[in-house]
PDB file of C-alpha atoms in Angstrom:
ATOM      1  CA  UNK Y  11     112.618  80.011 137.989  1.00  0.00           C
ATOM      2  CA  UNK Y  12     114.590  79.214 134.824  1.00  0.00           C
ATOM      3  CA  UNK Y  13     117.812  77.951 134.373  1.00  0.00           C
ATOM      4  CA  UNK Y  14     120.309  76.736 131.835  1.00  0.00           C
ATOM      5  CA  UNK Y  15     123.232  74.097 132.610  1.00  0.00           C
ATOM      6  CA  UNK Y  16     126.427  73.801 130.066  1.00  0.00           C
ATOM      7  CA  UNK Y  17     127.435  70.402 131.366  1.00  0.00           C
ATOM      8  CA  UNK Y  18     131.146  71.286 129.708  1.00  0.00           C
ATOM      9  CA  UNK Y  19     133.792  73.787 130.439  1.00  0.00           C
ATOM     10  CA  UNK Y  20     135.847  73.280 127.285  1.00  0.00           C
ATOM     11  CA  UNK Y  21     134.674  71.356 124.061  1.00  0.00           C
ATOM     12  CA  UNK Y  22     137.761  70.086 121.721  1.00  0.00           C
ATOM     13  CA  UNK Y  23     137.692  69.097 118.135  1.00  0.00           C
ATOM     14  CA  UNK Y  24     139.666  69.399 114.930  1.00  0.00           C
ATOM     15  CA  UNK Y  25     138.884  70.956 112.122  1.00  0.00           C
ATOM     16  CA  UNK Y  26     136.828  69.290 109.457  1.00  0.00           C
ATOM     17  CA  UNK Y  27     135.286  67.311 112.202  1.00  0.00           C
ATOM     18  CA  UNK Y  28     131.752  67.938 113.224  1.00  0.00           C
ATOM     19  CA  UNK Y  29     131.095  69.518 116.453  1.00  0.00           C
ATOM     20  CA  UNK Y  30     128.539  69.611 119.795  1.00  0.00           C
ATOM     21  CA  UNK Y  31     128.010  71.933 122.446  1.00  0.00           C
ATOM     22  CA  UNK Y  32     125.456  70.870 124.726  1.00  0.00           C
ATOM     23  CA  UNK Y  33     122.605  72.551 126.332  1.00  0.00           C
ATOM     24  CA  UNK Y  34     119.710  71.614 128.649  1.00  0.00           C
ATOM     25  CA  UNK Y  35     117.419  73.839 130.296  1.00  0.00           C
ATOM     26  CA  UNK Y  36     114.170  74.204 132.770  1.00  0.00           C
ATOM     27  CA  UNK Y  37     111.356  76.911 132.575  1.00  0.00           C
ATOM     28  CA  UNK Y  38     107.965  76.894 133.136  1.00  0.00           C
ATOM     29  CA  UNK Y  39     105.638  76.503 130.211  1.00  0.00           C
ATOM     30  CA  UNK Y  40     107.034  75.987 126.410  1.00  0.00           C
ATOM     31  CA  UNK Y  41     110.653  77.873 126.015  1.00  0.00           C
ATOM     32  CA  UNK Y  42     112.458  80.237 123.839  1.00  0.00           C
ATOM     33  CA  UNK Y  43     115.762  78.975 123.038  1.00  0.00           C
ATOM     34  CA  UNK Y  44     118.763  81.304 122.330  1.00  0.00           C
ATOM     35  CA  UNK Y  45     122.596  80.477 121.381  1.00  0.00           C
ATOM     36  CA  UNK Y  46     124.793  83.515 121.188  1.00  0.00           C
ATOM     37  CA  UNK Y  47     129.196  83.657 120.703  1.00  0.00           C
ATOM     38  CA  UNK Y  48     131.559  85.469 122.212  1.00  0.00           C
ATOM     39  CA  UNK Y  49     135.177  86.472 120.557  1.00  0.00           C
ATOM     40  CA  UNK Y  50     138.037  87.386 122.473  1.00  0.00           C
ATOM     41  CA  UNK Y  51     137.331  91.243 123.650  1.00  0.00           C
ATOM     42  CA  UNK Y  52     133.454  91.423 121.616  1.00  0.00           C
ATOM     43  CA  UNK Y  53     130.703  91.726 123.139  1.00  0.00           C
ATOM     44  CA  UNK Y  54     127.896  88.488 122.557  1.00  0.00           C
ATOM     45  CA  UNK Y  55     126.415  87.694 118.773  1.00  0.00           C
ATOM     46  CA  UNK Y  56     123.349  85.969 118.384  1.00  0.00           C
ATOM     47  CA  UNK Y  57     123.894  82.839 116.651  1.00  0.00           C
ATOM     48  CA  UNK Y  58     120.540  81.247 116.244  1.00  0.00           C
ATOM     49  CA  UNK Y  59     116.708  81.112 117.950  1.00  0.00           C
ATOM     50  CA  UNK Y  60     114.093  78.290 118.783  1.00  0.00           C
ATOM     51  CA  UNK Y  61     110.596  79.744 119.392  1.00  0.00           C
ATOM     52  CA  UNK Y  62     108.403  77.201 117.652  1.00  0.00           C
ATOM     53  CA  UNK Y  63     107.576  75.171 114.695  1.00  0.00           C
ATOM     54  CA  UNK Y  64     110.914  73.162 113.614  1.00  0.00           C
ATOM     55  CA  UNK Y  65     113.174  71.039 116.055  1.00  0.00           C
ATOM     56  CA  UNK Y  66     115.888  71.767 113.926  1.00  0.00           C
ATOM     57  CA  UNK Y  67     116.980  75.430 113.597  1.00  0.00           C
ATOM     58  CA  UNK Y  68     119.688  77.038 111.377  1.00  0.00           C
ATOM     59  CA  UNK Y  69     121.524  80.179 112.268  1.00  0.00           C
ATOM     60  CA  UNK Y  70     124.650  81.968 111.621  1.00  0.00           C
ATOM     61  CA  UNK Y  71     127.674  80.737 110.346  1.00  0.00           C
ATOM     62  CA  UNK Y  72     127.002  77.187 109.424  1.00  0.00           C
ATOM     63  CA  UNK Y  73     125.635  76.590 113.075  1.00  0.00           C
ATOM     64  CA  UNK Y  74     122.320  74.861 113.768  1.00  0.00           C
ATOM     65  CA  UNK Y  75     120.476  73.755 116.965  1.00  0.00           C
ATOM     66  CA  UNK Y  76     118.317  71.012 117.965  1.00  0.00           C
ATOM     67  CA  UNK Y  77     115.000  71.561 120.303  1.00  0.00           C
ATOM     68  CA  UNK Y  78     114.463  68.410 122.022  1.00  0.00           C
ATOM     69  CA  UNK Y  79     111.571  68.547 124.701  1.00  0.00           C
ATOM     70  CA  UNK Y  80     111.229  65.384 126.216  1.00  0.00           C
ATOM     71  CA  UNK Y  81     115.173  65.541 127.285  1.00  0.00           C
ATOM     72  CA  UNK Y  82     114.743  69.579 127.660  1.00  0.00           C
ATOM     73  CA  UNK Y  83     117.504  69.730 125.676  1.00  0.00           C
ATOM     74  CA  UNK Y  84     119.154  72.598 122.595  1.00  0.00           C
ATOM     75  CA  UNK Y  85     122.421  70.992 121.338  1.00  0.00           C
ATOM     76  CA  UNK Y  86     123.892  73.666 119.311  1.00  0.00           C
ATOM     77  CA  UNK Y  87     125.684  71.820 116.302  1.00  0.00           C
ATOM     78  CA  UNK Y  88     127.956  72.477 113.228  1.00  0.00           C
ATOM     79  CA  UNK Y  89     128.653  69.367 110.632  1.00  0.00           C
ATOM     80  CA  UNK Y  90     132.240  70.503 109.930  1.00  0.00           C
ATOM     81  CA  UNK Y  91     134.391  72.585 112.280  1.00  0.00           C
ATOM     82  CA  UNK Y  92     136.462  75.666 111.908  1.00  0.00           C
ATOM     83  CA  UNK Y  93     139.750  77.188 113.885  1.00  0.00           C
ATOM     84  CA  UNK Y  94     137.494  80.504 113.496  1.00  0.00           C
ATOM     85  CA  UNK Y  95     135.206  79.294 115.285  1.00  0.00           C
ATOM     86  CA  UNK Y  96     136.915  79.063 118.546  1.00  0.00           C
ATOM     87  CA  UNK Y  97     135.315  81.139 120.977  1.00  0.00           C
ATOM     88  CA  UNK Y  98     132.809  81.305 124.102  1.00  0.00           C
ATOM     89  CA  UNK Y  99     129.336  80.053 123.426  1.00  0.00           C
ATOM     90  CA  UNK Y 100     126.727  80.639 125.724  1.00  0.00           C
ATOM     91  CA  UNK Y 101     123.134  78.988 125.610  1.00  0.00           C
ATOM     92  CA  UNK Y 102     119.918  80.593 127.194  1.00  0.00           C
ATOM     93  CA  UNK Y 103     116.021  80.520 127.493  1.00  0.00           C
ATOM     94  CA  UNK Y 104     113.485  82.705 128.661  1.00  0.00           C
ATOM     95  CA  UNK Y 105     109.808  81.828 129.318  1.00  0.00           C
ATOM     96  CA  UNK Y 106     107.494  81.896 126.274  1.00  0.00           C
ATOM     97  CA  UNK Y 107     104.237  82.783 128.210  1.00  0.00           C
ATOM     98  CA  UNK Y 108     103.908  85.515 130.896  1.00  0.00           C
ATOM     99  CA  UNK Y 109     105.782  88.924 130.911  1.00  0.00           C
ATOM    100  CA  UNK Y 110     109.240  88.125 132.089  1.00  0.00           C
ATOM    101  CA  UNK Y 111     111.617  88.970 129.716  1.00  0.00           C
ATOM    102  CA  UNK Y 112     115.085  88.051 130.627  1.00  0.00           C
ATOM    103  CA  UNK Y 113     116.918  85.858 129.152  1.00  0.00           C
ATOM    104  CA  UNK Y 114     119.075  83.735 131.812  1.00  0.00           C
ATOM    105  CA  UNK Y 115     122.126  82.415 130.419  1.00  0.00           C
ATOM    106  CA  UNK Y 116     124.558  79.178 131.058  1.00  0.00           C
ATOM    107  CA  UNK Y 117     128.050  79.163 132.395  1.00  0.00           C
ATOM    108  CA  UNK Y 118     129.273  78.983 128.994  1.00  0.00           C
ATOM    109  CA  UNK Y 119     131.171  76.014 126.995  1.00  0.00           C
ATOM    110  CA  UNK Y 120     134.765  77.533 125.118  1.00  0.00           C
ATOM    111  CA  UNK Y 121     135.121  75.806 121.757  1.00  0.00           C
ATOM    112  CA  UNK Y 122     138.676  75.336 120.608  1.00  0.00           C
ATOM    113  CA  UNK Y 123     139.049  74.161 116.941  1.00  0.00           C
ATOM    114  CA  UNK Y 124     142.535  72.761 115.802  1.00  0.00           C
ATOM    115  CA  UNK Y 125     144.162  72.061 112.654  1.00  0.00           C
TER     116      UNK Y 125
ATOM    117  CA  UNK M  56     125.866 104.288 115.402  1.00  0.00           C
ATOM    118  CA  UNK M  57     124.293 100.579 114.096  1.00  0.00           C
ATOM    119  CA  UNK M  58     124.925  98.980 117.320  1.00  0.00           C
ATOM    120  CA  UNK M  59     125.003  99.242 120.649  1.00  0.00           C
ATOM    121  CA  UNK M  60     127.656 101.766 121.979  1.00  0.00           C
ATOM    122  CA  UNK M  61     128.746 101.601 126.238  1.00  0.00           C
ATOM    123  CA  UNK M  62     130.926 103.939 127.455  1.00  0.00           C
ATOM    124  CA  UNK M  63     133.420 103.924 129.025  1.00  0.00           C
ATOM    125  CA  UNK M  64     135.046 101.208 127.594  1.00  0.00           C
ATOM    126  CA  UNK M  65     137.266 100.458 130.871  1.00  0.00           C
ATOM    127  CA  UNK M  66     136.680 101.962 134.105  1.00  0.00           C
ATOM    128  CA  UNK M  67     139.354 101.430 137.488  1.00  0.00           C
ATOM    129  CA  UNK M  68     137.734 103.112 140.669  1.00  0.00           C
ATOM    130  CA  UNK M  69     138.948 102.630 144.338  1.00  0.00           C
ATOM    131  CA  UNK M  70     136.526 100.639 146.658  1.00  0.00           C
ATOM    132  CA  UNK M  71     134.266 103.043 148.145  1.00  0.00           C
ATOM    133  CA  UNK M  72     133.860 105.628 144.478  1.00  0.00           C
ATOM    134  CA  UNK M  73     131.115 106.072 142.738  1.00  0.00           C
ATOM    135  CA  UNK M  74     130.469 104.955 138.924  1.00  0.00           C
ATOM    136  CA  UNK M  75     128.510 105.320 135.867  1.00  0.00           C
ATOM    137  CA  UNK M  76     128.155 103.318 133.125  1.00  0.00           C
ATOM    138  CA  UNK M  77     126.275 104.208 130.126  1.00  0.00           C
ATOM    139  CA  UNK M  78     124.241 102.234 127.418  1.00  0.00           C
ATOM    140  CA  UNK M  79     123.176 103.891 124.487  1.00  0.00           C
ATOM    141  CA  UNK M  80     120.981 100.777 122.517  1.00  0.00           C
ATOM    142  CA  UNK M  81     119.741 100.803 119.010  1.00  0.00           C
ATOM    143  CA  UNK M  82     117.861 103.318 117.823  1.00  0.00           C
ATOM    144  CA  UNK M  83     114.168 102.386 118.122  1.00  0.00           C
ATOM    145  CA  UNK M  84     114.815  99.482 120.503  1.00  0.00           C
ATOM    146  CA  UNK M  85     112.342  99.738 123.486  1.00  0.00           C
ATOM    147  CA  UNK M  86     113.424  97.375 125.352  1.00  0.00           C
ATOM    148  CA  UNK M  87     116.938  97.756 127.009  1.00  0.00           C
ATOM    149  CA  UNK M  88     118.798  95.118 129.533  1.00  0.00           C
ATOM    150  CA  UNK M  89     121.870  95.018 132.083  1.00  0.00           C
ATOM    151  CA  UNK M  90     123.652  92.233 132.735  1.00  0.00           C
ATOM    152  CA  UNK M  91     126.841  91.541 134.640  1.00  0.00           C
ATOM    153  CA  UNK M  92     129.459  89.106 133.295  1.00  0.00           C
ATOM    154  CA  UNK M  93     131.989  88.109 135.944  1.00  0.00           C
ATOM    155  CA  UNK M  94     135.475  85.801 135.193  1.00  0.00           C
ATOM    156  CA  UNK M  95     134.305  82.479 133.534  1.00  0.00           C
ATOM    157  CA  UNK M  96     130.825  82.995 134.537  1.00  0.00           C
ATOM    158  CA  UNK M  97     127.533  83.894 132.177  1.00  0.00           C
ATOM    159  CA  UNK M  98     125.673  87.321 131.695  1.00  0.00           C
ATOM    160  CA  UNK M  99     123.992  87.271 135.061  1.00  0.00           C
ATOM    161  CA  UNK M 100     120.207  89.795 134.461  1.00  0.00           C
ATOM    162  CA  UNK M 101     120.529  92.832 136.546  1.00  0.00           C
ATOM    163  CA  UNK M 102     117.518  95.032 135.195  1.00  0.00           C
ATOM    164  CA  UNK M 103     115.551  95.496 132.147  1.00  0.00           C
ATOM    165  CA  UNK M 104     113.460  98.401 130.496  1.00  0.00           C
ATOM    166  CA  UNK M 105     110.548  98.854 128.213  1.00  0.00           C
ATOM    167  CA  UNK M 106     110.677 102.538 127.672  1.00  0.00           C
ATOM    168  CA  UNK M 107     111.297 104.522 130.376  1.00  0.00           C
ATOM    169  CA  UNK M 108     110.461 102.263 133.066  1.00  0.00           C
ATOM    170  CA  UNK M 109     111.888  99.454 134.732  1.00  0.00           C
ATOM    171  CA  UNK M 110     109.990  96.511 134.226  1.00  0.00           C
ATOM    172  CA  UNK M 111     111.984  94.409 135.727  1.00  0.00           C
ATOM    173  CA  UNK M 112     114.527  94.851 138.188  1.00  0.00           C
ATOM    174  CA  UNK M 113     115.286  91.297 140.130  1.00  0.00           C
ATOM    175  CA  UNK M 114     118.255  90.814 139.264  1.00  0.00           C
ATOM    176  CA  UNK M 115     119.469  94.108 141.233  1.00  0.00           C
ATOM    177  CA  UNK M 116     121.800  92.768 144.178  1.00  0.00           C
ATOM    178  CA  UNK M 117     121.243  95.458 146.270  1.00  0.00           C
ATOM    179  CA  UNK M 118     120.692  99.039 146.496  1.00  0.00           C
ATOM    180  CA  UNK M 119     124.035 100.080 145.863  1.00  0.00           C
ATOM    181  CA  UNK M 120     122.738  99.485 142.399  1.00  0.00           C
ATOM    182  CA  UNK M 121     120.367 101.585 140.517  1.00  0.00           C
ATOM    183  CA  UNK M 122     119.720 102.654 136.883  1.00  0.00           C
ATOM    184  CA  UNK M 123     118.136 104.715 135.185  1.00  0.00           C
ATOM    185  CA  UNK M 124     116.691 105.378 131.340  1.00  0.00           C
ATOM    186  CA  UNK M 125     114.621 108.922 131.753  1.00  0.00           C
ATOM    187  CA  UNK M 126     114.138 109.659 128.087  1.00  0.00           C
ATOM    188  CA  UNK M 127     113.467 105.709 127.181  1.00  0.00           C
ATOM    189  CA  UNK M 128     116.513 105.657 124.949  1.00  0.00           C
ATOM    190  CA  UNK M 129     119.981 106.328 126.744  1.00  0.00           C
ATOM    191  CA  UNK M 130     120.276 104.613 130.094  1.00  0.00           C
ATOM    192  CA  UNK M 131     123.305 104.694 132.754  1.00  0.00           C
ATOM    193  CA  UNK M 132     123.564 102.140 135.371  1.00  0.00           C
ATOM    194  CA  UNK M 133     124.752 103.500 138.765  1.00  0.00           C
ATOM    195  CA  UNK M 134     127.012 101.743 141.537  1.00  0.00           C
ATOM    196  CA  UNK M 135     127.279 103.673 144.839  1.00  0.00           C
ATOM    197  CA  UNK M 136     129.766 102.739 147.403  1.00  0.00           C
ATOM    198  CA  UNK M 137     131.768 100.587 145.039  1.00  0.00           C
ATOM    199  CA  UNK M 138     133.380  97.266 146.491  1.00  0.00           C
ATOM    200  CA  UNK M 139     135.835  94.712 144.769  1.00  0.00           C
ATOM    201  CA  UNK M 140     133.457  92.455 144.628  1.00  0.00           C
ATOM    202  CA  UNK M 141     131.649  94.611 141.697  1.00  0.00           C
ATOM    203  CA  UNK M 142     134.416  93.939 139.461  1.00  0.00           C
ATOM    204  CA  UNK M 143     132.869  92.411 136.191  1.00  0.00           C
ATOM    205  CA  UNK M 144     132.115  93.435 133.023  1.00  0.00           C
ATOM    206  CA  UNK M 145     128.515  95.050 132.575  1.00  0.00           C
ATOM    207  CA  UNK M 146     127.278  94.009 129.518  1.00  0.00           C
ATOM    208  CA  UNK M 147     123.698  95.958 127.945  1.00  0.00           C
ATOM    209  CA  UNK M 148     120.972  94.996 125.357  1.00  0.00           C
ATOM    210  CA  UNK M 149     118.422  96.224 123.614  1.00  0.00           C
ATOM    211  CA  UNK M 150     115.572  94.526 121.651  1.00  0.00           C
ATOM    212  CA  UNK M 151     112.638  95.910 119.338  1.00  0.00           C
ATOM    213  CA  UNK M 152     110.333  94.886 121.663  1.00  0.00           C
ATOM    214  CA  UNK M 153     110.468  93.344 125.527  1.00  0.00           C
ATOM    215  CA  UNK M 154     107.736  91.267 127.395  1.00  0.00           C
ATOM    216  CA  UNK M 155     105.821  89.088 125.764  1.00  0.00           C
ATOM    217  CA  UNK M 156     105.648  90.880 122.438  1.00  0.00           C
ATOM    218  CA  UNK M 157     108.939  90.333 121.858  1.00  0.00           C
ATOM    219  CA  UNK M 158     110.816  87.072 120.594  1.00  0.00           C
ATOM    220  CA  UNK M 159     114.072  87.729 123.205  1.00  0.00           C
ATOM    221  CA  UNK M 160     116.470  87.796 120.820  1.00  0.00           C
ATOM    222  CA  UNK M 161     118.653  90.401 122.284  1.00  0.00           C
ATOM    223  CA  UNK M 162     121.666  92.884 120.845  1.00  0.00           C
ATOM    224  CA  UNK M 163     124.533  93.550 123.130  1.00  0.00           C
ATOM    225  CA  UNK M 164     127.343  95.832 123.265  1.00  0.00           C
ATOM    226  CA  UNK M 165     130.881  95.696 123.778  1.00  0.00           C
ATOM    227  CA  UNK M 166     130.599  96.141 127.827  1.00  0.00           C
ATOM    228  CA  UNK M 167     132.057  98.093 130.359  1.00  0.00           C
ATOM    229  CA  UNK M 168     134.844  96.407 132.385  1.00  0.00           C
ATOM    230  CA  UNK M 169     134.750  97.780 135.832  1.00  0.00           C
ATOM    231  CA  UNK M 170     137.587  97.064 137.998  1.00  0.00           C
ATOM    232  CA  UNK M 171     137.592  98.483 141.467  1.00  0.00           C
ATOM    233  CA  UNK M 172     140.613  98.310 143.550  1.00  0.00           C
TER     234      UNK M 172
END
């Protein structure tokens, strides 16, 4: 079985400030990574992917991601925070070998930027 | 349309009714998901399709639930005997490619919000 844990409800930083969302997960075999935003009333965007090569990943919007194995861990990241990006982020993984194709998803962790 | 379109947008049904949501994914995308979203909670898998068939369906909680996809495009999801405790929003996905040809990365739509009463 895999599974994804968001150890944090709510995540709160000011703006300018750099920002964390954390992420660990547990499959069997190597893992596809996946963090994906949701806006009020929208449904989820894809932010950014790990499947190989690189720890560090770079997606959309200034975000970026690091794959750590030995703590089973995908931090999603951003070095300088925005109001706009206050919204719902959800992690999640899927197996990289075998032919299950779901994606299971965390609780999700709601980002609130201030001024 | 570029994206994923659901219909209806909003549904309200009395406990008992029967509903159907629709997902019409990307055009060329084989692969096509469900997923239910309840209050504060994550997409929780319901089914998935590559082409017409359903690959994997797991994630079904029982067989009030059933969906369908007959021309591997279009697909409706299907709730008989609806109870409160369905109340969520069903969110679908497509993808170029599903199983292990594919990379995962997944497009979803705008959901259906299904309230039954």
């Amino acid at each position: 079985a895999q599974s994804v844990a968001q150890p944090e409800d709510q995540v709160n930083v000011a703006e300018g400030n750099p920002l964390t969302v954390k992420c660990t997960y547990s499959v069997s075999g190597n893992p596809y990574l996946f963090w994906y935003v949701q806006y009020p009333n929208r449904g989820l965007q894809f932010l950014l992917k790990y499947i190989t090569g690189d720890n560090l990943v770079k997606g959309s919007y200034g975000f970026e991601a690091e794959f750590n194995k030995s703590q089973t861990s995908f931090h999603l990241k951003k070095p300088s925070a925005l109001v706009s990006d206050s919204a719902l982020y959800f992690c999640a993984v899927r197996a990289f070998t075998g032919t299950a194709s779901k994606l299971t998803f965390g609780t999700g962790t709601r980002l609130q930027v201030t001024l | 349309g570029a994206g994923v379109s659901q219909t209806p947008s909003n549904k309200v049904t009395e406990k008992g009714k029967y509903v159907e949501l629709r997902c019409d994914p990307i055009s060329g995308h084989t692969a096509l998901y469900w997923y239910r979203q309840s209050l504060g909670q994550g997409p929780e898998f319901l089914i998935y399709f590559q082409g017409t068939g359903a690959a994997d369906d797991s994630g079904l909680p029982n067989d009030r639930f059933f969906a369908v996809r007959p021309e591997g495009s279009v697909s409706t999801l299907k709730i008989q005997r609806t109870e409160r405790g369905d109340s969520a929003v069903y969110l679908c996905a497509s993808s170029p490619r599903g199983g292990q040809g594919g990379t995962g990365e997944l497009f979803f739509g705008e959901g259906s919000r299904l309230t039954v009463l």
